[in-house]
Amino acid sequence: MGASREQFGSRLGFILAAAGSAVGIGNLVGFPVGAAKNGGGAFLFMYAIFVFFICLPVMLAEMSVGRNTQKDPLGAYSMLSQRSSKWSIAGWLSIITPFMIAVFYSVITVWILGYLVGAATGDLEALANPDYFGEFINSSQIFVYMIVVLAIMYLILQGGVKQGIEKAAKLMMPALFFMLIGMVIFVLMQDNAMAGVKFYLIPDFSKIDSGVVNGALSQAFFSLSLGMGIMITYGSYINKKADIPGSAKLVALTDTAVAFTAGLMILPAIYSFNPNIQPDELSESSVGLIFTFLPKIFLALQTSVGFVGASIAASVFFLLVFFAAITSLVSIFEVPVAALMSEKRMSRQRALLLCGLLLIILSLMCAVSFGMIDFLTGFMSYAGAEKSFFDVVIDVFYETILPLNGLLICLFVSYRWKKHNLSQELAAGSEGYSASLFEKYVNVSVGTFIPIILLVIFINTVTTKYFGVALIG
Ligand code: PHE
């Protein structure tokens, strides 16, 4: 690279940007529902253990590879493996995976924007109609919202690391925390809210089985933005003085705290709407919950706070989710952009345009695979189910390749780059890391049981998803 590498301007900026990536739709809706259905406090406890004992070491591995090489994932794998072609596959996977996840995540973000505009312009009643979602995602409006989402992403990313990504995170993350706390207070003041809190938090260990364990771990892994090259790329924008272990712990803590707090917003809202609801009646997916279930609940709040009050609550909720989604989308899209910039020596503008163009084509293919275009709607079928293009992208990249990427980075740092290099990198800027118990834990876990666990998840996903044979759960 000609010019010196871009950098975050401050430690806080780096932490907020990484937390901005981590805090996303997964935290705000995926986690609360997962917890409510699967043992409440027991799920939370298990999730926190996974975050700190399994995901944190992987995050450290990713960040240290990035900072050591000062390169994008492709360049980093190539440099540390002395251009081994075997490892370049892992590098490519860490570029293609985030790109493809950006494809489906941007489609969901487009829908969120549509619902935000709907709630803010007084259409809450329409949004709460069960048929609305299906009609909305097949309407031509989504193309307009898609342009807006892409334009916002472009505006942030063309500003570069410090003026774009860091500034956006410094603005959006505090706003997000603020809105979340405000929503929690508002929701807790509603009737029957405490029934939801009880439901959310009372531990029920009998609900925990191998399927739940697997789900909690996958959720934690995705929630911390691992396996997508993001933490490698963001790590490459910090200097040797930065304390990686300290920052990573804060990112993990923030992510978990937001997920936990989101539960205090979602579940009491649901219970105040229907105190007798059973957890099995909660929607299966985050998408179903955001777009069909919650608008209904917000509308029902009008009996206590009036239509305008309910519309404001819904708007704040969708704005909150929108901010969380945008900071995640920015982080994930920066990965291929950074790779093109340093590997193909493109300017930021050109790299953005090229990736943007490809993103538009593929996101459009996803967006029209809900019935608009037959070929993409019934794109493939496996394990006895017909899958749309959107489903296939999620199954292949999010469900399957994500844990594989985690497995590869663990094997890479332990057995190719070697643990003493990992230790040395993590110790730079972090007084007291060397010879600490934490260092020993990171080195042992990354080289042994974490890759084994990720391998088991990967194999189980392949057999379940594509062959219909579940080994676990
Ligand atoms: N961590 C995000 C979440 O919890 C997931 C994500 C990150 C998705 C980055 C895309 C890009 O929703």
Coordinates of C-alpha atoms and ligand atoms in Angstrom, one line a residue:
M1 CA 0.0 0.0 0.0
G2 CA 1.3 3.4 -0.9
A3 CA -0.1 5.7 1.8
S4 CA 0.1 4.6 5.4
R5 CA -2.7 2.6 6.7
E6 CA -5.8 4.3 8.0
Q7 CA -6.3 4.1 11.7
F8 CA -9.0 4.7 14.3
G9 CA -8.4 8.0 16.1
S10 CA -8.9 6.7 19.7
R11 CA -9.3 3.6 21.8
L12 CA -12.9 4.6 22.5
G13 CA -13.5 5.0 18.8
F14 CA -12.2 1.5 18.1
I15 CA -14.2 -0.1 20.9
L16 CA -17.4 1.7 19.8
A17 CA -16.9 0.7 16.2
A18 CA -16.2 -3.0 17.2
A19 CA -19.2 -2.9 19.5
G20 CA -21.2 -1.3 16.8
S21 CA -20.4 -4.2 14.6
A22 CA -21.3 -6.7 17.4
V23 CA -24.5 -5.1 18.5
G24 CA -27.1 -5.9 15.9
I25 CA -30.4 -7.5 15.2
G26 CA -29.1 -10.6 16.9
N27 CA -28.8 -8.8 20.2
L28 CA -32.0 -6.8 20.0
V29 CA -34.4 -9.6 19.1
G30 CA -32.6 -12.9 18.6
F31 CA -31.2 -13.1 22.1
P32 CA -34.3 -12.1 24.1
V33 CA -36.5 -14.6 22.4
G34 CA -33.8 -17.3 22.6
A35 CA -33.6 -16.7 26.3
A36 CA -37.3 -16.6 27.0
K37 CA -37.9 -19.8 25.2
N38 CA -34.9 -21.7 26.4
G39 CA -34.7 -21.4 30.2
G40 CA -34.5 -17.7 30.9
G41 CA -31.7 -17.0 33.4
A42 CA -30.3 -20.5 32.7
F43 CA -29.9 -19.5 29.0
L44 CA -28.3 -16.2 29.9
F45 CA -25.8 -17.8 32.2
M46 CA -24.8 -20.3 29.5
Y47 CA -24.6 -17.6 26.9
A48 CA -22.3 -15.4 29.0
I49 CA -20.0 -18.4 29.6
F50 CA -19.8 -19.0 25.9
V51 CA -19.1 -15.4 25.2
F52 CA -16.3 -15.2 27.6
F53 CA -14.8 -18.6 27.4
I54 CA -15.2 -19.5 23.7
C55 CA -15.9 -16.4 21.7
L56 CA -13.5 -13.9 23.4
P57 CA -10.4 -16.0 22.6
V58 CA -11.5 -16.2 19.0
M59 CA -12.0 -12.4 18.9
L60 CA -8.5 -12.0 20.4
A61 CA -7.1 -14.2 17.7
E62 CA -8.8 -12.2 14.9
M63 CA -7.8 -8.8 16.3
S64 CA -4.2 -9.8 16.8
V65 CA -3.8 -11.2 13.3
G66 CA -5.2 -7.9 12.0
R67 CA -3.0 -5.7 14.1
N68 CA 0.1 -7.8 13.5
T69 CA -0.1 -7.7 9.8
Q70 CA -1.9 -4.4 9.3
K71 CA -3.8 -6.0 6.5
D72 CA -7.2 -7.2 5.4
P73 CA -8.0 -10.9 6.0
L74 CA -6.8 -12.0 2.6
G75 CA -3.5 -10.2 3.0
A76 CA -3.1 -11.3 6.6
Y77 CA -3.5 -15.0 5.9
S78 CA -1.2 -14.7 3.0
M79 CA 1.5 -12.8 4.9
L80 CA 1.5 -15.0 8.0
S81 CA 1.5 -18.2 6.1
Q82 CA 4.2 -17.1 3.7
R83 CA 1.8 -17.2 0.8
S84 CA 0.6 -20.8 1.3
S85 CA -2.1 -21.5 -1.2
K86 CA -3.9 -23.7 1.3
W87 CA -4.3 -20.8 3.8
S88 CA -5.3 -18.4 1.1
I89 CA -8.6 -20.4 0.9
A90 CA -9.2 -19.3 4.5
G91 CA -8.4 -15.7 3.4
W92 CA -10.8 -15.8 0.6
L93 CA -13.5 -17.3 2.8
S94 CA -13.1 -14.4 5.2
I95 CA -13.8 -12.0 2.3
I96 CA -16.6 -13.8 0.6
T97 CA -18.5 -14.7 3.8
P98 CA -18.9 -11.2 5.1
F99 CA -19.9 -10.0 1.6
M100 CA -22.6 -12.6 1.3
I101 CA -23.8 -12.0 4.9
A102 CA -24.0 -8.3 4.0
V103 CA -26.3 -9.3 1.1
F104 CA -29.0 -10.7 3.3
Y105 CA -28.4 -8.4 6.2
S106 CA -28.9 -5.4 3.9
V107 CA -32.2 -6.8 2.8
I108 CA -33.4 -7.1 6.4
T109 CA -32.1 -3.5 7.1
V110 CA -34.2 -2.3 4.1
W111 CA -37.3 -3.8 5.6
I112 CA -36.5 -2.2 9.0
L113 CA -36.2 1.2 7.3
G114 CA -39.6 0.6 5.7
Y115 CA -41.2 -0.2 9.0
L116 CA -39.5 2.8 10.7
V117 CA -40.9 5.1 8.0
G118 CA -44.3 3.4 8.4
A119 CA -44.4 3.8 12.2
A120 CA -43.2 7.4 12.0
T121 CA -45.8 8.4 9.5
G122 CA -48.7 7.1 11.4
D123 CA -49.2 3.7 9.6
L124 CA -48.8 1.6 12.7
E125 CA -52.2 0.1 12.2
A126 CA -51.3 -1.2 8.7
L127 CA -48.0 -2.5 10.0
A128 CA -49.8 -4.5 12.6
N129 CA -51.9 -6.3 10.0
P130 CA -50.6 -9.9 9.7
D131 CA -50.7 -9.7 5.9
Y132 CA -48.7 -6.5 5.7
F133 CA -45.3 -8.0 5.9
G134 CA -45.8 -10.3 2.9
E135 CA -47.2 -7.5 0.8
F136 CA -44.5 -5.0 1.8
I137 CA -41.5 -7.2 1.0
N138 CA -43.0 -7.8 -2.5
S139 CA -43.9 -4.2 -3.2
S140 CA -41.9 -1.8 -5.3
Q141 CA -41.3 0.4 -2.2
I142 CA -38.5 -1.8 -1.1
F143 CA -36.4 -0.6 -4.0
V144 CA -36.6 3.0 -2.8
Y145 CA -35.6 2.0 0.7
M146 CA -32.8 -0.1 -0.7
I147 CA -31.4 3.0 -2.4
V148 CA -31.6 4.9 0.9
V149 CA -29.8 2.2 2.9
L150 CA -27.1 1.8 0.3
A151 CA -26.6 5.6 0.2
I152 CA -26.2 5.8 4.0
M153 CA -23.7 3.0 3.9
Y154 CA -21.8 4.7 1.0
L155 CA -21.8 8.0 2.8
I156 CA -20.3 6.4 6.0
L157 CA -17.8 4.2 4.2
Q158 CA -16.5 6.8 1.8
G159 CA -15.4 8.8 4.8
G160 CA -12.9 6.1 5.6
V161 CA -12.0 4.7 9.0
K162 CA -11.7 7.7 11.1
Q163 CA -14.1 10.2 9.5
G164 CA -16.6 7.6 8.4
I165 CA -16.8 4.4 10.5
E166 CA -15.5 5.9 13.8
K167 CA -17.6 9.0 13.5
A168 CA -20.8 7.0 12.7
A169 CA -20.2 4.7 15.7
K170 CA -19.5 7.5 18.0
L171 CA -22.8 9.1 17.0
M172 CA -25.0 6.0 16.6
M173 CA -23.9 3.9 19.5
P174 CA -24.5 6.3 22.3
A175 CA -27.9 7.2 20.6
L176 CA -28.6 3.5 20.6
F177 CA -27.8 3.0 24.3
F178 CA -29.9 6.0 25.1
M179 CA -33.0 4.8 23.1
L180 CA -32.7 1.3 24.5
I181 CA -32.7 2.5 28.1
G182 CA -35.6 4.9 27.3
M183 CA -37.6 2.0 25.8
V184 CA -36.8 -0.3 28.8
I185 CA -38.1 2.3 31.2
F186 CA -41.2 3.0 29.1
V187 CA -42.0 -0.7 28.7
L188 CA -41.4 -1.5 32.4
M189 CA -44.0 1.1 33.3
Q190 CA -46.7 -0.8 31.4
D191 CA -49.2 -3.1 33.1
N192 CA -48.1 -6.7 33.6
A193 CA -44.5 -5.8 32.6
M194 CA -43.2 -7.7 35.6
A195 CA -44.7 -11.0 34.3
G196 CA -42.4 -10.6 31.3
V197 CA -39.4 -9.8 33.4
K198 CA -40.1 -12.9 35.5
F199 CA -40.5 -15.0 32.4
Y200 CA -37.3 -13.7 31.0
L201 CA -35.1 -14.1 34.0
I202 CA -36.2 -17.1 36.2
P203 CA -33.8 -19.8 35.4
D204 CA -35.2 -23.1 34.2
F205 CA -32.3 -25.5 33.7
S206 CA -34.7 -28.3 32.5
K207 CA -35.1 -26.5 29.2
I208 CA -31.4 -26.8 28.4
D209 CA -30.7 -29.6 26.0
S210 CA -28.0 -30.1 23.4
G211 CA -30.0 -28.2 20.7
V212 CA -30.3 -25.2 23.0
V213 CA -26.6 -25.3 23.8
N214 CA -25.7 -25.4 20.1
G215 CA -28.1 -22.5 19.4
A216 CA -26.7 -20.4 22.2
L217 CA -23.2 -20.9 21.1
S218 CA -24.0 -20.0 17.4
Q219 CA -25.9 -17.0 18.6
A220 CA -23.0 -15.8 20.7
F221 CA -20.5 -16.4 17.8
F222 CA -22.6 -14.5 15.3
S223 CA -23.4 -11.8 17.8
L224 CA -19.8 -11.0 18.4
S225 CA -19.3 -10.6 14.6
L226 CA -16.8 -13.5 14.5
G227 CA -15.8 -15.5 11.5
M228 CA -16.5 -12.7 9.1
G229 CA -13.0 -11.1 8.9
I230 CA -14.4 -8.0 10.7
M231 CA -12.3 -8.2 13.8
I232 CA -9.2 -8.9 11.6
T233 CA -10.0 -5.8 9.5
Y234 CA -10.8 -3.5 12.5
G235 CA -7.7 -4.9 14.3
S236 CA -5.6 -3.7 11.4
Y237 CA -6.7 -0.2 12.1
I238 CA -5.2 0.0 15.6
N239 CA -1.6 0.6 16.6
K240 CA 0.8 -1.3 18.8
K241 CA 0.0 0.7 21.8
A242 CA -3.6 -0.3 21.9
D243 CA -4.6 -2.9 24.5
I244 CA -6.3 -5.6 22.6
P245 CA -7.3 -7.9 25.4
G246 CA -8.8 -5.0 27.4
S247 CA -10.7 -3.7 24.4
A248 CA -12.0 -7.1 23.3
K249 CA -13.3 -7.7 26.8
L250 CA -15.2 -4.4 26.8
V251 CA -16.7 -5.2 23.3
A252 CA -17.8 -8.6 24.6
L253 CA -19.2 -7.1 27.7
T254 CA -21.1 -4.4 25.8
D255 CA -22.5 -6.8 23.4
T256 CA -23.8 -9.1 26.2
A257 CA -25.1 -6.2 28.2
V258 CA -27.1 -4.9 25.2
A259 CA -28.5 -8.3 24.5
F260 CA -29.5 -8.7 28.1
T261 CA -31.1 -5.2 28.3
A262 CA -33.0 -5.8 25.0
G263 CA -34.7 -8.7 26.8
L264 CA -36.0 -6.2 29.4
M265 CA -37.6 -4.3 26.5
I266 CA -39.0 -7.1 24.3
L267 CA -40.5 -9.5 26.9
P268 CA -42.3 -7.1 29.2
A269 CA -43.7 -5.5 26.0
I270 CA -45.1 -8.9 24.9
Y271 CA -46.4 -9.8 28.4
S272 CA -48.1 -6.5 28.9
F273 CA -49.9 -7.2 25.6
N274 CA -50.9 -10.7 26.6
P275 CA -50.1 -11.7 30.2
N276 CA -51.1 -15.3 29.5
I277 CA -48.8 -15.9 26.6
Q278 CA -46.8 -19.1 26.6
P279 CA -43.2 -19.0 25.4
D280 CA -44.0 -21.5 22.6
E281 CA -46.2 -18.9 21.0
L282 CA -43.4 -16.5 20.5
S283 CA -42.3 -16.2 16.9
E284 CA -39.7 -18.7 15.7
S285 CA -37.4 -16.2 14.0
S286 CA -36.1 -12.7 14.7
V287 CA -37.5 -11.6 11.4
G288 CA -41.0 -12.9 12.2
L289 CA -40.8 -11.2 15.6
I290 CA -39.7 -7.8 14.4
F291 CA -42.1 -7.5 11.4
T292 CA -45.2 -9.3 12.4
F293 CA -45.3 -9.7 16.2
L294 CA -44.0 -6.5 17.6
P295 CA -46.0 -4.0 15.5
K296 CA -49.1 -5.7 16.9
I297 CA -47.8 -5.2 20.4
F298 CA -46.9 -1.6 19.8
L299 CA -50.4 -0.9 18.4
A300 CA -52.0 -2.5 21.5
L301 CA -50.1 0.0 23.7
Q302 CA -52.4 2.7 22.3
T303 CA -55.0 1.8 25.0
S304 CA -52.6 3.1 27.6
V305 CA -50.5 5.7 25.8
G306 CA -52.7 6.7 22.8
F307 CA -52.1 6.1 19.1
V308 CA -49.4 8.8 18.9
G309 CA -47.6 7.5 22.0
A310 CA -47.7 4.0 20.5
S311 CA -46.4 5.2 17.2
I312 CA -43.6 7.1 18.9
A313 CA -42.6 3.9 20.8
A314 CA -42.7 1.9 17.6
S315 CA -40.6 4.5 15.8
V316 CA -38.0 4.6 18.5
F317 CA -37.8 0.8 18.5
F318 CA -37.3 0.7 14.7
L319 CA -34.8 3.5 14.8
L320 CA -32.9 1.6 17.5
V321 CA -32.8 -1.6 15.4
F322 CA -32.0 0.5 12.3
F323 CA -28.9 2.1 13.9
A324 CA -27.8 -1.3 15.2
A325 CA -28.2 -2.8 11.8
I326 CA -26.3 0.0 10.0
T327 CA -23.3 -0.1 12.2
S328 CA -23.1 -3.9 11.7
L329 CA -23.6 -3.5 8.0
V330 CA -20.9 -0.9 7.7
S331 CA -18.4 -3.2 9.5
I332 CA -19.1 -6.1 7.4
F333 CA -19.0 -4.2 4.1
E334 CA -15.6 -2.7 5.1
V335 CA -14.0 -6.1 4.9
P336 CA -14.2 -6.7 1.1
V337 CA -13.7 -2.9 0.5
A338 CA -10.5 -3.0 2.6
A339 CA -9.4 -6.2 0.8
L340 CA -9.8 -4.6 -2.7
M341 CA -8.0 -1.5 -1.5
S342 CA -4.9 -3.2 -0.3
E343 CA -4.8 -6.3 -2.4
K344 CA -5.8 -4.7 -5.7
R345 CA -4.5 -1.3 -4.8
M346 CA -7.8 0.3 -5.6
S347 CA -8.8 3.7 -4.2
R348 CA -11.5 3.6 -1.5
Q349 CA -14.0 5.1 -3.9
R350 CA -13.4 2.5 -6.6
A351 CA -13.5 -0.4 -4.2
L352 CA -16.7 0.9 -2.7
L353 CA -18.3 1.3 -6.1
L354 CA -17.3 -2.1 -7.2
C355 CA -18.5 -3.9 -4.1
G356 CA -21.6 -1.7 -4.0
L357 CA -22.5 -2.7 -7.5
L358 CA -22.1 -6.4 -6.7
L359 CA -24.1 -5.9 -3.5
I360 CA -26.9 -4.2 -5.4
I361 CA -27.2 -7.1 -7.8
L362 CA -27.1 -9.8 -5.2
S363 CA -29.4 -8.0 -2.7
L364 CA -31.9 -7.4 -5.4
M365 CA -31.8 -11.1 -6.2
C366 CA -32.5 -11.8 -2.5
A367 CA -35.2 -9.1 -2.3
V368 CA -37.1 -10.6 -5.2
S369 CA -36.9 -14.2 -4.0
F370 CA -40.0 -13.9 -1.9
G371 CA -42.4 -14.5 -4.8
M372 CA -41.6 -11.7 -7.2
I373 CA -39.4 -13.9 -9.4
D374 CA -40.2 -17.7 -9.5
F375 CA -36.7 -18.9 -10.4
L376 CA -35.2 -17.2 -7.3
T377 CA -38.1 -18.0 -5.0
G378 CA -37.8 -21.8 -5.6
F379 CA -34.0 -21.5 -6.2
M380 CA -33.0 -24.9 -4.8
S381 CA -34.3 -27.7 -2.7
Y382 CA -32.4 -29.8 -0.1
A383 CA -33.2 -31.9 2.9
G384 CA -36.8 -32.0 1.7
A385 CA -37.4 -28.3 1.7
E386 CA -37.6 -25.8 -1.1
K387 CA -35.3 -22.8 -0.6
S388 CA -35.4 -19.3 -1.9
F389 CA -32.2 -17.5 -3.0
F390 CA -32.4 -15.6 0.3
D391 CA -32.6 -18.9 2.3
V392 CA -29.7 -20.4 0.5
V393 CA -27.5 -17.4 1.2
I394 CA -28.3 -17.7 4.9
D395 CA -27.9 -21.4 5.1
V396 CA -24.6 -21.5 3.3
F397 CA -22.8 -18.5 4.6
Y398 CA -24.3 -17.7 7.9
E399 CA -25.2 -21.1 9.2
T400 CA -22.4 -23.2 7.6
I401 CA -19.3 -21.2 6.7
L402 CA -19.3 -18.9 9.7
P403 CA -18.3 -21.6 12.2
L404 CA -15.9 -23.0 9.7
N405 CA -14.1 -19.6 9.5
G406 CA -13.9 -19.6 13.3
L407 CA -12.4 -23.0 13.2
L408 CA -9.8 -22.0 10.5
I409 CA -8.6 -18.9 12.4
C410 CA -8.1 -20.9 15.6
L411 CA -6.1 -23.5 13.7
F412 CA -4.2 -20.8 11.9
V413 CA -3.0 -18.9 14.9
S414 CA -2.2 -22.0 16.9
Y415 CA -0.5 -24.1 14.3
R416 CA 0.7 -21.9 11.5
W417 CA 1.4 -18.5 13.0
K418 CA 2.2 -20.2 16.4
K419 CA 1.1 -19.3 19.9
H420 CA 4.1 -17.4 20.9
N421 CA 3.4 -14.9 18.2
L422 CA -0.2 -14.6 19.3
S423 CA 1.0 -14.1 22.8
Q424 CA 3.5 -11.5 21.8
E425 CA 1.0 -9.6 19.8
L426 CA -1.6 -9.6 22.5
A427 CA 1.0 -8.5 25.1
A428 CA 1.9 -5.4 23.1
G429 CA 0.0 -2.6 24.6
S430 CA -1.4 -4.8 27.4
E431 CA 0.6 -4.7 30.5
G432 CA 0.2 -7.8 32.6
Y433 CA -1.0 -10.0 29.8
S434 CA 2.3 -11.9 29.5
A435 CA 2.4 -14.9 31.9
S436 CA -1.2 -14.2 33.1
L437 CA -3.7 -16.9 33.7
F438 CA -5.8 -15.4 30.9
E439 CA -2.9 -15.7 28.4
K440 CA -2.6 -19.4 29.3
Y441 CA -6.3 -19.9 28.9
V442 CA -6.3 -18.2 25.5
N443 CA -3.4 -20.2 24.2
V444 CA -4.7 -23.5 25.4
S445 CA -8.4 -23.0 24.3
V446 CA -7.6 -21.6 20.9
G447 CA -5.4 -24.6 20.1
T448 CA -7.6 -27.3 21.6
F449 CA -11.3 -27.4 22.6
I450 CA -12.5 -24.3 20.8
P451 CA -11.7 -25.6 17.3
I452 CA -13.1 -29.0 18.3
I453 CA -16.4 -27.5 19.3
L454 CA -16.5 -25.4 16.1
L455 CA -15.8 -28.5 14.1
V456 CA -18.6 -30.4 15.7
I457 CA -21.0 -27.5 15.0
F458 CA -19.9 -27.3 11.4
I459 CA -20.4 -31.0 10.8
N460 CA -23.7 -31.0 12.6
T461 CA -24.9 -28.1 10.5
V462 CA -23.9 -29.7 7.2
T463 CA -25.6 -33.0 8.0
T464 CA -28.8 -31.3 9.4
K465 CA -29.1 -28.5 6.8
Y466 CA -28.3 -30.4 3.7
F467 CA -29.0 -34.0 4.5
G468 CA -31.7 -33.7 7.1
V469 CA -29.8 -35.8 9.6
A470 CA -29.3 -34.0 13.0
L471 CA -26.4 -35.4 15.0
I472 CA -27.1 -33.0 17.9
G473 CA -30.3 -31.4 19.1
Ligands
PHE1 N1 -23.4 -9.0 15.4 C1 -24.5 -8.7 14.5 C2 -25.8 -9.1 15.2 O1 -25.8 -9.4 16.4 C3 -24.3 -9.6 13.4 C4 -23.7 -9.0 12.2 C5 -22.5 -8.3 12.4 C6 -24.3 -9.1 11.1 C7 -21.9 -7.8 11.3 C8 -23.7 -8.5 10.0 C9 -22.6 -7.9 10.1 O2 -26.8 -8.9 14.6

